[in-house]
Every structure is written in C-alpha cells, then in structure tokens.
Short mmCIF file of N, CA and C in Angstrom, two decimals:
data_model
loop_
_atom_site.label_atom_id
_atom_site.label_comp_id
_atom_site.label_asym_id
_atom_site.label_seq_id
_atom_site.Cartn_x
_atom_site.Cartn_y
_atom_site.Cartn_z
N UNK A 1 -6.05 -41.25 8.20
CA UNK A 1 -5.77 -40.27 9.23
C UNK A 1 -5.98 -38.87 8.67
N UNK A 2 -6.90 -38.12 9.55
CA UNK A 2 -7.18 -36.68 8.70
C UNK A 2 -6.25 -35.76 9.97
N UNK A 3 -5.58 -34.42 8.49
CA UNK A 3 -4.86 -33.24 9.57
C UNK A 3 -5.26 -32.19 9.62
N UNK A 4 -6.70 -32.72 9.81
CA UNK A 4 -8.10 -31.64 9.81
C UNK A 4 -8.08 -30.72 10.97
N UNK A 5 -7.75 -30.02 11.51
CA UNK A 5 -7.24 -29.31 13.27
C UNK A 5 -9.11 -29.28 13.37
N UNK A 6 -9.56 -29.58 14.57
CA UNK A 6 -10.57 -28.87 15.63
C UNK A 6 -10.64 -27.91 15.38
N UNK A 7 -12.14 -27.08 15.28
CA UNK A 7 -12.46 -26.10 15.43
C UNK A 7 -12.30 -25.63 17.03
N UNK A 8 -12.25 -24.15 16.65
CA UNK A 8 -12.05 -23.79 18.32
C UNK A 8 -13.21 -23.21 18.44
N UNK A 9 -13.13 -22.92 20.09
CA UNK A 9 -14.16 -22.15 20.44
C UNK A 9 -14.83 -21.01 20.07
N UNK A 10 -15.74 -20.28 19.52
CA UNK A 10 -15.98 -19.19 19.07
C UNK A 10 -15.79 -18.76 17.53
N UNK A 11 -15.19 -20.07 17.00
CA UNK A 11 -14.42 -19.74 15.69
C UNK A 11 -15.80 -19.21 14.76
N UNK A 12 -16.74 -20.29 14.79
CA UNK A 12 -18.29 -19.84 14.23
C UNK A 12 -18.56 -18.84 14.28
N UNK A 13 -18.54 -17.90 15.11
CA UNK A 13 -19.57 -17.23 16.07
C UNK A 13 -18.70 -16.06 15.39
N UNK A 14 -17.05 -15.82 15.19
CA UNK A 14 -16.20 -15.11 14.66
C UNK A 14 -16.39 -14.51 13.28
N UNK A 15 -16.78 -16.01 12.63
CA UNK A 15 -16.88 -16.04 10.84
C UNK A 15 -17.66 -15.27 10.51
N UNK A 16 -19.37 -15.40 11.36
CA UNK A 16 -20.81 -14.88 11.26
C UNK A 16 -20.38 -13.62 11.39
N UNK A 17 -19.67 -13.21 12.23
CA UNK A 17 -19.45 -11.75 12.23
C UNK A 17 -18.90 -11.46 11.36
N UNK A 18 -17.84 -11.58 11.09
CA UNK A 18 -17.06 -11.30 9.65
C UNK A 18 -17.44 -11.26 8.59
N UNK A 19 -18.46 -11.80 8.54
CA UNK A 19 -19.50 -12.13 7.29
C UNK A 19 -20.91 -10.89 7.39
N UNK A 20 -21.27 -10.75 8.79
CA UNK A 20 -21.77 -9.60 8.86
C UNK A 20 -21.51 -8.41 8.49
N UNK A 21 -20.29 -8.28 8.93
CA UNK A 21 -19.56 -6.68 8.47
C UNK A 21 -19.26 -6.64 7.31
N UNK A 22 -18.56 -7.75 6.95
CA UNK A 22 -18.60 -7.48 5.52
C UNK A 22 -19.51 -7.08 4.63
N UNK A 23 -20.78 -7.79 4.55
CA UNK A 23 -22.27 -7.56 4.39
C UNK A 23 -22.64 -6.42 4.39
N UNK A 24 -22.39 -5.59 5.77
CA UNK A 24 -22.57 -4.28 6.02
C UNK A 24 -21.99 -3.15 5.24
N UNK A 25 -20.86 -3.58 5.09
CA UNK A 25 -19.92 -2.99 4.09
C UNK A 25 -20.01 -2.98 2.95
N UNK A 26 -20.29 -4.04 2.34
CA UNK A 26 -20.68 -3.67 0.99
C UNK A 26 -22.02 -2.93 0.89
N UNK A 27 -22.89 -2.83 1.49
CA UNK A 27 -24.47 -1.97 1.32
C UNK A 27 -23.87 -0.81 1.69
N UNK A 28 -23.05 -0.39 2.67
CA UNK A 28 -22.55 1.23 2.90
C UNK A 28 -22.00 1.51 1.67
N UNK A 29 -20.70 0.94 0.92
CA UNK A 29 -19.99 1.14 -0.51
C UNK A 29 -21.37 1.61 -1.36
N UNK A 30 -22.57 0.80 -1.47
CA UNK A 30 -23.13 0.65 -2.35
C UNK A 30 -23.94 2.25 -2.27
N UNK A 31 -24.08 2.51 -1.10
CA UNK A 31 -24.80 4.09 -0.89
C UNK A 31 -23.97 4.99 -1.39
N UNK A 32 -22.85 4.81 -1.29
CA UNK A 32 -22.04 5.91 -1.48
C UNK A 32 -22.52 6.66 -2.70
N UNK A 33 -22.52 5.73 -3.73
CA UNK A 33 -23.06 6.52 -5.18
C UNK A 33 -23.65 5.25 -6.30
N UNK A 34 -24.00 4.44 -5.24
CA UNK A 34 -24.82 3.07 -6.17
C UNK A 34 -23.46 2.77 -6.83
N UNK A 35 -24.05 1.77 -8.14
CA UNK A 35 -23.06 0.68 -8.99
C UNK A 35 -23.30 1.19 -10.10
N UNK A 36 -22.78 2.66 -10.81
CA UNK A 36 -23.09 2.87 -12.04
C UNK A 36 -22.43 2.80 -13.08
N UNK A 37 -21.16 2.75 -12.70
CA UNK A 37 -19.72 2.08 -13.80
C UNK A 37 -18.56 1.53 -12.69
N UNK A 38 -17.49 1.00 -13.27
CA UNK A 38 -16.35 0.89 -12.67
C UNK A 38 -15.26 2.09 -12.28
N UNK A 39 -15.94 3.24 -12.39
CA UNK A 39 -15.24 4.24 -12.30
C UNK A 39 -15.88 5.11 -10.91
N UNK A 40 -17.32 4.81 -10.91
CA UNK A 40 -17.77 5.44 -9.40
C UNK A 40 -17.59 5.63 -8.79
N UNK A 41 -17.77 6.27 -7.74
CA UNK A 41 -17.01 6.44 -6.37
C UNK A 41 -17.02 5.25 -5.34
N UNK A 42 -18.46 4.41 -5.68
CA UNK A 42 -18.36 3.48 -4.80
C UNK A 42 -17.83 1.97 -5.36
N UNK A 43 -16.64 2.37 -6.66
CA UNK A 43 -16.68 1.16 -7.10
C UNK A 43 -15.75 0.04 -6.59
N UNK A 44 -14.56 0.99 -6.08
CA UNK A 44 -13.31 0.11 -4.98
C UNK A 44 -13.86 -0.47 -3.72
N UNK A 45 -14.83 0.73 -3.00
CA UNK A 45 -15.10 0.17 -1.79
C UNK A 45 -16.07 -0.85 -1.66
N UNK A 46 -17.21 -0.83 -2.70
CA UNK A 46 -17.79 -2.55 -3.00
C UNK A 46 -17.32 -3.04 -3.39
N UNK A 47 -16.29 -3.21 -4.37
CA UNK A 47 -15.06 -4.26 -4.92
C UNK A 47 -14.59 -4.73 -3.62
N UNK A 48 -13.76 -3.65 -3.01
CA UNK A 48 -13.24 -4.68 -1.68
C UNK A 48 -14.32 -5.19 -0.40
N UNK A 49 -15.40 -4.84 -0.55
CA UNK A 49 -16.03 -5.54 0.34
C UNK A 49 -16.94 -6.45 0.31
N UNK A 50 -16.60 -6.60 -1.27
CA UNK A 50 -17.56 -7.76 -2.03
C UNK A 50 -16.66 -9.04 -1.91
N UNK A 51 -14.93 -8.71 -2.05
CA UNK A 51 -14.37 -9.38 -1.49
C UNK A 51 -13.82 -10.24 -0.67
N UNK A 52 -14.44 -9.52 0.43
CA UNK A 52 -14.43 -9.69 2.23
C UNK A 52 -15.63 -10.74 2.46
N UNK A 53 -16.76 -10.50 1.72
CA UNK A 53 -17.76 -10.82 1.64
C UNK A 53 -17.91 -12.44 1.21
N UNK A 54 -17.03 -12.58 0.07
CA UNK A 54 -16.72 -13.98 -0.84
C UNK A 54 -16.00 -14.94 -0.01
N UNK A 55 -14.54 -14.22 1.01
CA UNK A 55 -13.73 -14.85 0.99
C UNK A 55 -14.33 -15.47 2.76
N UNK A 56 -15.14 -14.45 3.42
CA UNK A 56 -16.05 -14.96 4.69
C UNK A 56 -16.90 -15.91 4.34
N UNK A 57 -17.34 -15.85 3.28
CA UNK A 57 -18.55 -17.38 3.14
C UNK A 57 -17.42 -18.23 2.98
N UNK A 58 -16.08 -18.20 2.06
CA UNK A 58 -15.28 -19.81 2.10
C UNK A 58 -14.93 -20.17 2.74
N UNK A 59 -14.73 -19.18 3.87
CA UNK A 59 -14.21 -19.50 5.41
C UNK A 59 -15.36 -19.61 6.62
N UNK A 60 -16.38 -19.59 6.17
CA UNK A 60 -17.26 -20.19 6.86
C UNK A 60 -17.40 -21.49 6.44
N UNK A 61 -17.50 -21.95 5.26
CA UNK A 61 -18.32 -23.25 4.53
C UNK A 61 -16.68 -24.11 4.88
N UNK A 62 -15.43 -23.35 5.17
CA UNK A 62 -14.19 -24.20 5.27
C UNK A 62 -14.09 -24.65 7.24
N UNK A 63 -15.11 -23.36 8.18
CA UNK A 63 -15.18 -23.79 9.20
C UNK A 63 -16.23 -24.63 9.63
N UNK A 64 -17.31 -24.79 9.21
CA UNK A 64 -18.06 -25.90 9.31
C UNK A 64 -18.12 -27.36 9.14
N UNK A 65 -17.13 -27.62 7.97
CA UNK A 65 -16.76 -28.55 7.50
C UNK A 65 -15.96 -29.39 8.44
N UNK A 66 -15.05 -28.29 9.52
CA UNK A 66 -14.36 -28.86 10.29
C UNK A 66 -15.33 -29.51 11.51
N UNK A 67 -14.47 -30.61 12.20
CA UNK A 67 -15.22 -31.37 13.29
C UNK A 67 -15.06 -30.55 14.74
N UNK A 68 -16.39 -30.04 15.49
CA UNK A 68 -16.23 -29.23 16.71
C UNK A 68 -14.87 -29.91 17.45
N UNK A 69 -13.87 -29.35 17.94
CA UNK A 69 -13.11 -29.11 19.08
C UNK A 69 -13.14 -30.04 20.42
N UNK A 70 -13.99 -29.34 21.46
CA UNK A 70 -14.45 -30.01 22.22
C UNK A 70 -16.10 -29.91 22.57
N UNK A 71 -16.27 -30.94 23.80
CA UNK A 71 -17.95 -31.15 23.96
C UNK A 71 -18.01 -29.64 24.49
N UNK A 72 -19.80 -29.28 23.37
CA UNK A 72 -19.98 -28.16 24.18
C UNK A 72 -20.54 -27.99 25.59
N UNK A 73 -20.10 -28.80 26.19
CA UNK A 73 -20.42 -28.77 28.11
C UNK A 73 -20.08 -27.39 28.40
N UNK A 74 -19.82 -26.56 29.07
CA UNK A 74 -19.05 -25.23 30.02
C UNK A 74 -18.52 -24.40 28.51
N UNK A 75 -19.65 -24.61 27.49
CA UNK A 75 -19.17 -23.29 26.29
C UNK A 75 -18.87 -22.02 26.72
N UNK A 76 -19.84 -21.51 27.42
CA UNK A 76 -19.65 -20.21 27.78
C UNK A 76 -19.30 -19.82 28.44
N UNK A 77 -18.32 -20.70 29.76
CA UNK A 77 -17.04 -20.37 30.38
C UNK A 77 -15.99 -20.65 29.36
N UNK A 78 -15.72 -21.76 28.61
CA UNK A 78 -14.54 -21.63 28.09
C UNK A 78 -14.32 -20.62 27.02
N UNK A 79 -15.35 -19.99 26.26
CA UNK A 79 -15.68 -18.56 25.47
C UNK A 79 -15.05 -17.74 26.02
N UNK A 80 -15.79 -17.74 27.15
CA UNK A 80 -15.36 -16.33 27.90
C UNK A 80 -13.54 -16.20 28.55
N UNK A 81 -12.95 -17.71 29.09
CA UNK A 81 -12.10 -17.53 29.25
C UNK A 81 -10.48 -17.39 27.83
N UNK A 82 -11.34 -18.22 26.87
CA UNK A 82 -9.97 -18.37 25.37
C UNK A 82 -10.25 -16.77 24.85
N UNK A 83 -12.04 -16.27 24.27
CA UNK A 83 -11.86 -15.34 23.48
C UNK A 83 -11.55 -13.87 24.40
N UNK A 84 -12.27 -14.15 25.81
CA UNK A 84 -11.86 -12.84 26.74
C UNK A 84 -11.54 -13.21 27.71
N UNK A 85 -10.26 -12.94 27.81
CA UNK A 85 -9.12 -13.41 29.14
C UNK A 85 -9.75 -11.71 29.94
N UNK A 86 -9.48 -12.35 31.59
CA UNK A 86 -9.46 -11.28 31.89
C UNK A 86 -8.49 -9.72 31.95
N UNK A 87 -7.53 -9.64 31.16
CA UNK A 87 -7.04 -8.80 30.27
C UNK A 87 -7.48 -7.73 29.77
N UNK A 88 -7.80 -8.83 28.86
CA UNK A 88 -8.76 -7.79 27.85
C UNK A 88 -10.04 -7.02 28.47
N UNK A 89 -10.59 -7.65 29.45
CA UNK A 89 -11.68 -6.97 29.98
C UNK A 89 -11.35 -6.24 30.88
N UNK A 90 -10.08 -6.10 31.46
CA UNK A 90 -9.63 -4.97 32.28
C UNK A 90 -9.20 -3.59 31.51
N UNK A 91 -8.54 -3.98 30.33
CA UNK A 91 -8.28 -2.87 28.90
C UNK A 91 -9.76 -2.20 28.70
N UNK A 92 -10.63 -2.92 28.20
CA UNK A 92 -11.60 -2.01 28.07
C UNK A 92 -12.21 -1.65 28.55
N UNK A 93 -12.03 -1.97 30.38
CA UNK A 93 -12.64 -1.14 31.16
C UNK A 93 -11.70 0.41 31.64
N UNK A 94 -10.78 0.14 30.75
CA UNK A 94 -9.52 1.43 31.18
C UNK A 94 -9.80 2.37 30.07
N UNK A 95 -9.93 1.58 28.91
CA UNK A 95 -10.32 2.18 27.49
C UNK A 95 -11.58 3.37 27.44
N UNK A 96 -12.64 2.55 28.73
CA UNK A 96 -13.84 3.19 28.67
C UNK A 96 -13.82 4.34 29.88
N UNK A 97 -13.21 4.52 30.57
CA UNK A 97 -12.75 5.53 31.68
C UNK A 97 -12.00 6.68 31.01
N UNK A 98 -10.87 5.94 30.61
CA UNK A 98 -9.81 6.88 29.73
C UNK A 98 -10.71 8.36 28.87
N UNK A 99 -12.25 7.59 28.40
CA UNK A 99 -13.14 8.49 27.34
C UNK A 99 -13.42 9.13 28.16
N UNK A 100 -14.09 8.15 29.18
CA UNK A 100 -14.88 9.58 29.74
C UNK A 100 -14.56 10.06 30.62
N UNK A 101 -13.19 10.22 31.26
CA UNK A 101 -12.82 11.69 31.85
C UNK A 101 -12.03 11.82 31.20
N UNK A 102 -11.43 11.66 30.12
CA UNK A 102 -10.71 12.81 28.84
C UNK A 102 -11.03 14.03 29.06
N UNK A 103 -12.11 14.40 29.34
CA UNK A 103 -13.00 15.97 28.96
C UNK A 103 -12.72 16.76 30.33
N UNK A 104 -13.01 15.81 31.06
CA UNK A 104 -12.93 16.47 32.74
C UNK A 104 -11.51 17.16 33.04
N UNK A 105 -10.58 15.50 32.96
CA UNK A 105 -9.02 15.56 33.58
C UNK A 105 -8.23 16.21 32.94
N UNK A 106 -8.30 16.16 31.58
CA UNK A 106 -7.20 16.00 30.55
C UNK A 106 -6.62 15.19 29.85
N UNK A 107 -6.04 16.01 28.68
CA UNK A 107 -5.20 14.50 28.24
C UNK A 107 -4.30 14.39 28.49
N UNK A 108 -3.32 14.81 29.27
CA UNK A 108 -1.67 14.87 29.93
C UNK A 108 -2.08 13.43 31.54
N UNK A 109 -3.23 14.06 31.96
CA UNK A 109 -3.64 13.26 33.34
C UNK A 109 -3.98 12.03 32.76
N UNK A 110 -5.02 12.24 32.05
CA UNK A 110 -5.74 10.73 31.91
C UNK A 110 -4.60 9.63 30.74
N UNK A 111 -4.26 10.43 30.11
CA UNK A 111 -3.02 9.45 29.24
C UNK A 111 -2.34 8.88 30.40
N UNK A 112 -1.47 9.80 31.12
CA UNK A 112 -0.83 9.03 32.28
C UNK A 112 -1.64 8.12 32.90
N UNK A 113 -2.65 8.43 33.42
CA UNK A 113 -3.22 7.59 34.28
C UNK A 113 -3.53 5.92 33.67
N UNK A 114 -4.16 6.13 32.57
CA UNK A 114 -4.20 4.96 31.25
C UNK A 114 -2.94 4.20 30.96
N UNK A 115 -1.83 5.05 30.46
CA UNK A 115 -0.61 3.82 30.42
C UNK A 115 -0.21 3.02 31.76
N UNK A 116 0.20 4.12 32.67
CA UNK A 116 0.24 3.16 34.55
C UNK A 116 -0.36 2.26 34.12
N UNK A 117 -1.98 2.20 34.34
CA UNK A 117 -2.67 1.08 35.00
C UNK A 117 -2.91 0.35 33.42
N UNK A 118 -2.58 0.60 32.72
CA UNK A 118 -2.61 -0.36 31.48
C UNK A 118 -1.50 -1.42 31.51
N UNK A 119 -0.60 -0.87 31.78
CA UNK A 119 1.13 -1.42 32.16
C UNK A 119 0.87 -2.68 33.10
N UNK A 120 0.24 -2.17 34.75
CA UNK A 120 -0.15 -3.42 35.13
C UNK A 120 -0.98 -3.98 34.66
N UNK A 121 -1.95 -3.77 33.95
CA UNK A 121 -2.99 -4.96 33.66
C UNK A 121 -2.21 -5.57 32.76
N UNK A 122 -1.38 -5.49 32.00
CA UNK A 122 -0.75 -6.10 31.08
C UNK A 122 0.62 -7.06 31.31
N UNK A 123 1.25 -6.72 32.71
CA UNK A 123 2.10 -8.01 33.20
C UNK A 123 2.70 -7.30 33.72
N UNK A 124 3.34 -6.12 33.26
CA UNK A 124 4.56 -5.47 34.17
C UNK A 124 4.28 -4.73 35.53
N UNK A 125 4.81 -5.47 36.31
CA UNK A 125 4.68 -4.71 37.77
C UNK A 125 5.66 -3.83 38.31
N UNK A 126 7.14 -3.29 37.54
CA UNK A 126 7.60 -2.52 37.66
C UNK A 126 7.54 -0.87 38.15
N UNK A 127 6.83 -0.81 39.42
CA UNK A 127 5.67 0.54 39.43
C UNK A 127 7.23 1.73 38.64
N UNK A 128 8.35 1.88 39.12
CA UNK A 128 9.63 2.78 39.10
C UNK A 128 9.49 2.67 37.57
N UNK A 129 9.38 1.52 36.69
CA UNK A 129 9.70 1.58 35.26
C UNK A 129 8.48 2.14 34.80
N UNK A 130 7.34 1.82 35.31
CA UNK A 130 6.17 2.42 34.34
C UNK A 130 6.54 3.55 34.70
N UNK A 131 6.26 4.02 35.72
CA UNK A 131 6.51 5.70 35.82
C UNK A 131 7.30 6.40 34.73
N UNK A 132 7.70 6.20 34.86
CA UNK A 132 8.95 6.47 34.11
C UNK A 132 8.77 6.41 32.42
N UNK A 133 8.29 4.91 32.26
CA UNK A 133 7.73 5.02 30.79
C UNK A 133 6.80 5.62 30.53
N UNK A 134 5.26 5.74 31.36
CA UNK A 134 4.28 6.87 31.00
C UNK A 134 4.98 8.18 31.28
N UNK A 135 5.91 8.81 31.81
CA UNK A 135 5.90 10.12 31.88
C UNK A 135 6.60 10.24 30.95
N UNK A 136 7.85 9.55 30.31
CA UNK A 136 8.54 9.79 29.17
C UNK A 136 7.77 9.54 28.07
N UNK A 137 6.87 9.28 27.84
CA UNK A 137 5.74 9.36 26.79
C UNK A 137 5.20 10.14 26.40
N UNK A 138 4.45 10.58 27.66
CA UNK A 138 3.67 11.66 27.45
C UNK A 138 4.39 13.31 27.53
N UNK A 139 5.84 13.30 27.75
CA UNK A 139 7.00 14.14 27.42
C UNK A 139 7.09 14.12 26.43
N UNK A 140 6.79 13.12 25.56
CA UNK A 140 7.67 12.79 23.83
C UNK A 140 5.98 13.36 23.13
N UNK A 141 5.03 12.81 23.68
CA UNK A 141 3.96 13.40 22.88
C UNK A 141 3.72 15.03 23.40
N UNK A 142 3.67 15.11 24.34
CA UNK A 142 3.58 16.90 24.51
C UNK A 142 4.80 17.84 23.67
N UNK A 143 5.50 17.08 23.73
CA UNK A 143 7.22 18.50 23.09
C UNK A 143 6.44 18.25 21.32
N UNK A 144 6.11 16.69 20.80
CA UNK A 144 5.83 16.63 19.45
C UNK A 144 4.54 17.32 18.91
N UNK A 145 2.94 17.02 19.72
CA UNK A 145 2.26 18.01 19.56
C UNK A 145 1.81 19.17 19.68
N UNK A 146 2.00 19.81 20.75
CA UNK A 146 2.06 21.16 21.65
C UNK A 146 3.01 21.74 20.91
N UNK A 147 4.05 21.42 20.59
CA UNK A 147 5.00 22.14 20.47
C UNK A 147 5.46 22.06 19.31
N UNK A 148 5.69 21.48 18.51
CA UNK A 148 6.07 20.96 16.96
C UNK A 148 5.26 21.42 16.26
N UNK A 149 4.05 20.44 16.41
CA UNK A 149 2.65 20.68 15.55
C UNK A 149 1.51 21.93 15.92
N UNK A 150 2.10 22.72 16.78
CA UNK A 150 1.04 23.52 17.72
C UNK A 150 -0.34 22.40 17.48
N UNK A 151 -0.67 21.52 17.88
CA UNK A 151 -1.37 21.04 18.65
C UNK A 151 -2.44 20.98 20.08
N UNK A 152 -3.19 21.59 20.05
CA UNK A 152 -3.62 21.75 21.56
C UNK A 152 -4.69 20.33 22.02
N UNK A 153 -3.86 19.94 23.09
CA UNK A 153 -4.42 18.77 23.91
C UNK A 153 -5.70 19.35 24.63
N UNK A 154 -6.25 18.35 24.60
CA UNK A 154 -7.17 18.86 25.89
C UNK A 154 -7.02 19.16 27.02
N UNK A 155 -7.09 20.39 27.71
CA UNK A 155 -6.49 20.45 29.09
C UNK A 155 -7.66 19.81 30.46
N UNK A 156 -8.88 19.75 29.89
CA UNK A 156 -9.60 19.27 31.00
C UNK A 156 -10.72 20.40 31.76
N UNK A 157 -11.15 20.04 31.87
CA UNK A 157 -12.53 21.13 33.02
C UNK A 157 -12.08 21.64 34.12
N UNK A 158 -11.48 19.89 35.26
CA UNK A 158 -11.00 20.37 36.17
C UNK A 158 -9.59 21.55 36.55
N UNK A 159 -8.91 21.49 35.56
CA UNK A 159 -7.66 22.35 35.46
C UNK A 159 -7.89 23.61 34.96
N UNK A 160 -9.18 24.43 34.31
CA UNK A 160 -9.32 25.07 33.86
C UNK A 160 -8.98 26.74 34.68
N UNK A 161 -9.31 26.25 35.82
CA UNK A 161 -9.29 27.68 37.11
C UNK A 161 -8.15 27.00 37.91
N UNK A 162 -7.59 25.80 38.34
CA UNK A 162 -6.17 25.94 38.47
C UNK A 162 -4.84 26.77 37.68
N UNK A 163 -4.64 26.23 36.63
CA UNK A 163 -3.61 26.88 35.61
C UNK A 163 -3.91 28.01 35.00
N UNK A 164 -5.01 29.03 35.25
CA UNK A 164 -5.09 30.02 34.00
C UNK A 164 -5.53 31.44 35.38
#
C-alpha cells in the first residue's frame, strides 16, 4: 500500500514556473556584478537563487514521480475552477481598476472604493460593517500618512478644481 497523495491539478504547471523564476533569478543575480568572489555583490543573490533553483528541480523530479490525480478529461475547467476560483478573478479585476483610476480619483476614493467591493467579493455582505471598516481605514491611514509622516496621497485629477 503506497501513501503516495495524487498529484493535483496544476501542480506541474506550478513547479515549471517556479523553476522558471528561479532560473530567471539567478541570471539577474548573475548581472548584477558576475561571479567574481564570494564577497561580490551578486554573491547572496545567486547563492539564494541557485538555491531556489536546486530545491525546484527536487520538487519537480519529487512531483513527477507522483501518480496524476485524476483523468485529464475537463483539465481546463477543473484548472480554472481549484487554481482560479472565481474570487480571485474578481480581486484582480478590482486590483486592475483600483491602478488605473488611482491617478484620476484618488487615493482616499479609490482605496474606499477597493476595500467595499473587495469586502463583498470576499464573503462579507455586511454593506453597514464594510462601510464602516473601509472608512475607518482609510481614517487610520490618512491621520498616519498625511499627517504623521507628512505624506501626500494622491489626490486625483478629478478633485483637482473641486477642493483647491
């Protein structure tokens, strides 16, 4: 009897990447100032990504070894539903809005606007509590940067000839 667990879905497809970047990483370390002693500048950051590098091939050659999961029939629905729930693809469609009217709205507006609708995409339907938690947030970050750190937020394009 083996207590070999199934590979899961995507687990491959995970490693390769990991093994990519790592890869990547060590050739960036290596620009930094080449391999000319152990004292170089680039000698930690290829050390550790030579690391990353070693320990992704054992964990590739340790995920292969394992027996696939299930039949790959409906791979790329069940991909899409284990590694990206629709969640996550609602986050980074908030993630990617949030950027780009940063510049326009602000960051007082668009932060608010981002935690709200982050809040529901994330389970809580409390509209009275989110409120409440994005504005007390973005209270705790305005008094700490604005005001602590003189910090200046972005105020936005559109607010520019309102407030001034």
């Amino acid at each position: 009897m083996s207590d070999t667990k199934p590979r899961v879905v995507g687990e491959v497809f995970f490693v390769l990447l990991l093994l990519a970047v790592s890869l990547f990483l060590l050739w960036s370390a290596y620009t930094i100032s080449g391999f000319e002693s152990f004292a170089s500048a680039g000698a930690v950051p290829m050390a550790a990504a030579g690391l990353m590098a070693v320990c992704a091939l054992v964990i590739l050659v340790q995920t292969l070894r394992r027996p696939p999961g299930e039949p790959e029939a409906g791979l790329v629905r069940r991909l899409m539903v284990q590694v990206t729930p629709p969640a996550l693809l609602f986050m980074l469609v908030l993630i990617v809005l949030y950027v780009v009217l940063l510049e326009q709205l602000g960051f007082l507006l668009v932060s608010f606007l981002f935690l709200y609708a982050s809040m529901f995409v994330l389970g809580s339907f409390r509209w009275f509590l989110n409120l409440v938690v994005s504005v007390g947030t973005l209270v705790v970050i305005y008094i700490v940067f604005e005001e602590l750190f003189s910090v200046v937020l972005p105020g936005g394009r559109l607010w520019q000839g309102v407030f001034q």
